[in-house]
Short mmCIF file of C-alpha atoms and ligand atoms in Angstrom, two decimals:
data_model
loop_
_atom_site.label_atom_id
_atom_site.label_comp_id
_atom_site.label_asym_id
_atom_site.label_seq_id
_atom_site.Cartn_x
_atom_site.Cartn_y
_atom_site.Cartn_z
CA UNK A 1 4.15 13.62 17.54
CA UNK A 2 5.77 13.52 13.58
CA UNK A 3 6.23 10.10 12.74
CA UNK A 4 8.54 8.82 10.48
CA UNK A 5 9.59 5.51 7.90
CA UNK A 6 13.12 4.40 9.32
CA UNK A 7 13.60 1.32 7.05
CA UNK A 8 16.46 0.13 9.02
CA UNK A 9 16.62 -1.86 12.06
CA UNK A 10 15.89 -0.16 15.71
CA UNK A 11 16.60 -0.57 19.07
CA UNK A 12 16.05 1.07 22.05
CA UNK A 13 18.93 3.80 23.14
CA UNK A 14 20.88 3.48 19.62
CA UNK A 15 22.02 6.57 18.23
CA UNK A 16 20.92 6.61 14.67
CA UNK A 17 21.21 8.55 11.30
CA UNK A 18 18.54 8.62 9.80
CA UNK A 19 18.09 7.45 6.61
CA UNK A 20 17.91 10.01 4.15
CA UNK A 21 14.57 10.14 3.37
CA UNK A 22 13.52 10.35 6.79
CA UNK A 23 16.53 13.21 7.31
CA UNK A 24 15.17 15.23 4.56
CA UNK A 25 11.30 15.09 6.14
CA UNK A 26 12.84 16.32 9.41
CA UNK A 27 14.77 19.35 7.77
CA UNK A 28 11.46 20.29 6.18
CA UNK A 29 9.83 20.26 8.79
CA UNK A 30 12.54 22.38 10.97
CA UNK A 31 12.66 20.21 13.74
CA UNK A 32 15.60 20.76 16.45
CA UNK A 33 17.57 19.11 18.69
CA UNK A 34 15.82 17.82 21.98
CA UNK A 35 12.12 17.56 19.52
CA UNK A 36 10.36 14.05 19.99
CA UNK A 37 9.44 11.95 17.15
CA UNK A 38 8.42 8.66 16.37
CA UNK A 39 10.04 6.11 13.94
CA UNK A 40 8.63 2.69 12.33
CA UNK A 41 9.84 0.18 10.04
CA UNK A 42 7.67 -2.35 9.24
CA UNK A 43 6.47 -3.41 5.93
CA UNK A 44 3.72 -5.85 4.99
CA UNK A 45 4.89 -9.20 4.50
CA UNK A 46 8.27 -8.53 6.57
CA UNK A 47 8.04 -11.42 9.95
CA UNK A 48 8.14 -9.57 13.27
CA UNK A 49 11.02 -11.21 14.83
CA UNK A 50 13.24 -9.17 18.03
CA UNK A 51 16.06 -11.66 17.73
CA UNK A 52 16.56 -11.73 13.47
CA UNK A 53 18.70 -9.25 11.77
CA UNK A 54 16.58 -7.33 8.84
CA UNK A 55 13.60 -8.09 10.86
CA UNK A 56 11.27 -5.67 11.89
CA UNK A 57 9.98 -5.40 15.62
CA UNK A 58 7.16 -4.00 14.25
CA UNK A 59 4.95 -1.20 16.59
CA UNK A 60 6.89 2.16 17.05
CA UNK A 61 9.46 3.73 18.82
CA UNK A 62 9.79 7.48 20.36
CA UNK A 63 13.08 8.83 19.39
CA UNK A 64 14.60 12.33 20.18
CA UNK A 65 16.70 14.70 17.79
CA UNK A 66 20.42 14.92 19.23
CA UNK A 67 22.28 16.41 16.30
CA UNK A 68 21.18 18.17 12.91
CA UNK A 69 23.66 18.57 10.42
CA UNK A 70 23.15 20.27 6.96
CA UNK A 71 21.57 17.21 5.45
CA UNK A 72 22.31 14.64 8.04
CA UNK A 73 19.93 13.78 11.24
CA UNK A 74 20.87 11.94 14.13
CA UNK A 75 18.51 10.46 16.85
CA UNK A 76 18.61 8.65 20.00
CA UNK A 77 16.19 5.76 19.49
CA UNK A 78 13.51 5.71 22.78
CA UNK A 79 10.85 3.41 24.22
CA UNK A 80 9.71 0.61 21.71
CA UNK A 81 5.37 0.29 21.96
CA UNK A 82 4.37 -2.61 20.16
CA UNK A 83 1.22 -0.64 18.74
CA UNK A 84 -0.21 -1.51 15.42
CA UNK A 85 -2.91 -0.35 13.65
CA UNK A 86 -3.68 -2.66 11.34
CA UNK A 87 -6.83 -4.37 10.46
CA UNK A 88 -7.48 -8.18 11.40
CA UNK A 89 -8.07 -8.74 7.57
CA UNK A 90 -5.57 -8.96 4.59
CA UNK A 91 -6.22 -7.48 1.79
CA UNK A 92 -4.37 -6.84 -1.75
CA UNK A 93 -5.11 -4.96 -4.46
CA UNK A 94 -4.76 -5.39 -7.90
CA UNK A 95 -5.89 -2.43 -10.13
CA UNK A 96 -5.99 -1.59 -13.86
CA UNK A 97 -3.89 1.84 -13.12
CA UNK A 98 -5.95 4.35 -13.60
CA UNK A 99 -4.15 7.91 -15.54
CA UNK A 100 -3.04 11.25 -14.22
CA UNK A 101 -2.52 11.93 -10.82
CA UNK A 102 -5.56 9.47 -9.91
CA UNK A 103 -3.37 6.32 -8.90
CA UNK A 104 -1.47 8.89 -6.53
CA UNK A 105 -4.44 9.45 -4.80
CA UNK A 106 -5.74 5.67 -4.74
CA UNK A 107 -2.22 4.33 -3.47
CA UNK A 108 -2.54 7.26 -0.87
CA UNK A 109 -6.38 6.26 0.37
CA UNK A 110 -6.14 2.52 0.29
CA UNK A 111 -2.66 2.82 2.38
CA UNK A 112 -4.94 4.76 4.89
CA UNK A 113 -7.67 1.76 4.50
CA UNK A 114 -4.96 -0.59 5.73
CA UNK A 115 -4.10 -2.25 2.29
CA UNK A 116 -1.32 -5.42 2.52
CA UNK A 117 -0.09 -4.61 -1.28
CA UNK A 118 -0.88 -2.79 -4.20
CA UNK A 119 -0.26 -4.49 -7.81
CA UNK A 120 -0.98 -2.03 -10.66
CA UNK A 121 -1.86 -3.38 -14.23
CA UNK A 122 -2.10 -2.66 -17.57
CA UNK A 123 -4.64 -4.12 -19.02
CA UNK A 124 -5.99 -3.94 -23.11
CA UNK A 125 -8.03 -0.56 -21.81
CA UNK A 126 -5.30 0.93 -20.20
CA UNK A 127 -4.65 4.48 -20.97
CA UNK A 128 -1.70 4.31 -19.01
CA UNK A 129 1.27 2.46 -20.19
CA UNK A 130 4.41 1.95 -18.63
CA UNK A 131 7.74 -0.09 -19.12
CA UNK A 132 11.51 0.11 -18.15
CA UNK A 133 13.02 3.43 -16.35
CA UNK A 134 9.45 5.07 -16.39
CA UNK A 135 7.97 2.44 -14.79
CA UNK A 136 10.85 1.82 -12.37
CA UNK A 137 10.30 5.72 -11.31
CA UNK A 138 6.27 5.08 -10.98
CA UNK A 139 6.73 2.46 -9.07
CA UNK A 140 9.63 4.27 -6.19
CA UNK A 141 7.00 7.66 -6.32
CA UNK A 142 3.95 5.30 -5.43
CA UNK A 143 5.51 3.82 -3.13
CA UNK A 144 7.03 6.96 -1.29
CA UNK A 145 2.94 8.16 -1.40
CA UNK A 146 2.40 5.08 0.75
CA UNK A 147 5.04 5.63 3.21
CA UNK A 148 3.86 9.22 3.53
CA UNK A 149 0.51 7.82 3.96
CA UNK A 150 1.49 5.83 6.74
CA UNK A 151 3.27 8.19 8.33
CA UNK A 152 0.50 11.08 8.28
CA UNK A 153 -2.41 7.56 9.43
CA UNK A 154 -0.65 5.99 11.94
CA UNK A 155 -0.14 2.90 10.26
CA UNK A 156 3.13 0.87 11.01
CA UNK A 157 3.31 -1.40 8.45
CA UNK A 158 4.06 0.16 4.73
CA UNK A 159 1.91 -1.82 1.85
CA UNK A 160 4.58 -2.85 -0.98
CA UNK A 161 3.91 -1.29 -3.93
CA UNK A 162 4.71 -4.23 -7.02
CA UNK A 163 6.28 -3.69 -10.46
CA UNK A 164 3.80 -3.13 -13.09
CA UNK A 165 2.86 -6.13 -14.83
CA UNK A 166 0.01 -7.04 -17.64
CA UNK A 167 -2.73 -8.54 -16.22
CA UNK A 168 -2.18 -12.07 -18.20
CA UNK A 169 1.49 -11.87 -16.28
CA UNK A 170 0.20 -11.24 -13.41
CA UNK A 171 -2.68 -14.15 -13.52
CA UNK A 172 0.05 -16.69 -14.95
CA UNK A 173 2.36 -15.47 -11.99
CA UNK A 174 -0.47 -16.22 -9.22
CA UNK A 175 -0.25 -19.70 -7.39
CA UNK A 176 -2.99 -22.58 -8.29
CA UNK A 177 -5.97 -20.96 -5.77
CA UNK A 178 -5.57 -22.21 -2.54
CA UNK A 179 -7.49 -20.61 0.72
CA UNK A 180 -6.97 -17.05 -0.39
CA UNK A 181 -10.40 -15.41 -1.36
CA UNK A 182 -10.25 -13.86 -5.13
CA UNK A 183 -12.70 -11.15 -6.32
CA UNK A 184 -13.32 -9.51 -9.73
CA UNK A 185 -14.84 -6.47 -9.39
CA UNK A 186 -17.29 -6.77 -12.17
CA UNK A 187 -20.28 -4.89 -13.80
CA UNK A 188 -21.47 -8.13 -15.26
CA UNK A 189 -24.76 -9.27 -14.75
CA UNK A 190 -24.67 -12.44 -11.98
CA UNK A 191 -21.89 -10.92 -10.02
CA UNK A 192 -22.54 -11.22 -6.11
CA UNK A 193 -22.66 -8.56 -4.24
CA UNK A 194 -19.89 -7.66 -2.00
CA UNK A 195 -22.07 -7.91 1.55
CA UNK A 196 -22.29 -12.08 0.82
CA UNK A 197 -17.95 -12.72 0.71
CA UNK A 198 -17.39 -9.44 3.66
CA UNK A 199 -20.16 -11.39 5.89
CA UNK A 200 -18.00 -14.85 5.18
CA UNK A 201 -14.38 -13.33 4.55
CA UNK A 202 -13.40 -12.99 8.58
CA UNK A 203 -9.64 -12.48 8.58
CA UNK A 204 -8.83 -14.59 5.28
CA UNK A 205 -6.28 -13.53 2.52
CA UNK A 206 -8.28 -11.72 -0.09
CA UNK A 207 -7.41 -10.10 -3.01
CA UNK A 208 -9.32 -7.72 -5.21
CA UNK A 209 -9.09 -6.97 -9.12
CA UNK A 210 -10.05 -3.94 -10.22
CA UNK A 211 -10.81 -2.72 -13.99
CA UNK A 212 -9.01 0.58 -15.46
CA UNK A 213 -11.20 3.56 -16.44
CA UNK A 214 -12.43 1.66 -19.37
CA UNK A 215 -13.06 -1.57 -17.31
CA UNK A 216 -11.81 -5.13 -18.46
CA UNK A 217 -12.44 -6.86 -21.28
CA UNK A 218 -15.00 -9.93 -21.57
CA UNK A 219 -12.12 -11.92 -21.84
CA UNK A 220 -9.53 -10.48 -19.39
CA UNK A 221 -12.92 -11.21 -16.91
CA UNK A 222 -12.63 -14.96 -18.18
CA UNK A 223 -9.05 -14.99 -17.94
CA UNK A 224 -9.19 -14.12 -14.21
CA UNK A 225 -12.29 -16.23 -13.25
CA UNK A 226 -10.33 -19.16 -14.93
CA UNK A 227 -7.58 -18.59 -12.04
CA UNK A 228 -10.09 -18.60 -8.91
CA UNK A 229 -11.61 -14.85 -9.46
CA UNK A 230 -15.05 -14.82 -8.34
CA UNK A 231 -17.28 -11.74 -9.64
CA UNK A 232 -18.39 -9.13 -7.26
CA UNK A 233 -21.02 -6.83 -7.41
CA UNK A 234 -21.04 -3.41 -5.52
CA UNK A 235 -24.12 -2.49 -6.70
CA UNK A 236 -25.72 -1.03 -9.73
CA UNK A 237 -23.92 2.19 -10.10
CA UNK A 238 -20.63 2.62 -12.58
CA UNK A 239 -17.79 3.48 -10.50
CA UNK A 240 -15.13 5.21 -11.25
CA UNK A 241 -11.68 2.59 -11.04
CA UNK A 242 -10.37 4.47 -7.95
CA UNK A 243 -14.02 4.64 -6.04
CA UNK A 244 -14.66 1.00 -6.83
CA UNK A 245 -11.24 -0.52 -5.58
CA UNK A 246 -11.43 1.90 -2.23
CA UNK A 247 -14.89 1.10 -1.86
CA UNK A 248 -13.90 -2.59 -1.60
CA UNK A 249 -10.90 -1.91 0.61
CA UNK A 250 -13.29 -0.04 2.69
CA UNK A 251 -15.77 -2.85 3.08
CA UNK A 252 -13.31 -5.37 4.01
CA UNK A 253 -11.09 -3.46 6.17
CA UNK A 254 -12.40 -0.68 8.10
N1 LIG B 1 -17.55 1.35 -18.62
C1 LIG B 1 -16.54 0.52 -18.22
C2 LIG B 1 -16.99 -0.96 -18.01
O1 LIG B 1 -18.22 -0.95 -18.84
O2 LIG B 1 -16.55 -1.95 -17.66
C3 LIG B 1 -16.87 1.17 -16.93
C4 LIG B 1 -15.82 0.83 -15.80
S1 LIG B 1 -15.39 1.07 -14.49
C5 LIG B 1 -15.24 2.66 -14.63
C6 LIG B 1 -13.67 0.78 -13.66
C7 LIG B 1 -13.56 -0.30 -12.59
O3 LIG B 1 -13.91 -0.58 -11.63
C8 LIG B 1 -14.52 -2.13 -13.27
O4 LIG B 1 -13.66 -2.70 -14.14
C9 LIG B 1 -14.81 -2.69 -12.54
O5 LIG B 1 -13.50 -3.74 -12.07
C10 LIG B 1 -15.11 -1.72 -11.11
N2 LIG B 1 -16.55 -1.30 -10.97
C11 LIG B 1 -16.67 -0.36 -11.50
N3 LIG B 1 -18.19 -0.06 -10.57
C12 LIG B 1 -18.49 -1.08 -10.19
C13 LIG B 1 -19.42 -1.96 -9.52
N4 LIG B 1 -20.73 -1.27 -9.52
N5 LIG B 1 -19.35 -3.15 -9.46
C14 LIG B 1 -18.37 -3.82 -9.30
N6 LIG B 1 -16.72 -3.04 -9.90
C15 LIG B 1 -16.96 -2.30 -10.29
#
């Protein structure tokens, strides 16, 4: 059944006009009145609470299309199912943005694996440099890639794609190290194998910091370690930026 992210309050038996993005998608698929669809409205970081406006019940709803206009689509919301397909672990990814369409690919695959949030970073060796309106457009685009990926894979919680930051600004914005686990994906000698972390990581919050194509500089790695990031290794091969990030996510989430 086609699935649509519908970021508005959902309740069984309600008649609902789909938000523009979902309505466009329904039109593109040439669905018709009477067709059944699935709606979900969960985001990572949003509490699930049936009684509080703006909060999400989580899970997903059946819905039936009742009206197709030129651009508007109306549905009747049906039964709620509390199903979640998320990992017990909460894993965030901060990554030196790879250039070209590799970041799109990374956002799509990280979402499939169940990442909770993605922080795109500019580092000293970053090829891709974004600011102002261009950065805002890219973030909106990557957020839509994450939505499409959830619609495809069955995830009912859309990861948040944060605004672009420099590595320095992002590190400064982090709270003092606490109960969360912070890992720096590093090729430096002496980095601990990731499986030692996976064995102890359990269901804690983990953040992976991964470099861009050219890697992080020594001073950048030192700055990350000063903010509580432990260097971890994914083995002796130099993985591409997006492969490294996805490998780390897969080891903890799948
Ligand atoms: N020439 C660059 C260097 O020496 O740093 C290669 C950078 S690599 C293409 C991009 C990023 O992926 C690295 O900064 C690191 O975060 C991560 N990475 C790649 N292979 C890794 C490995 N075997 N173990 C841990 N991290 C790795």
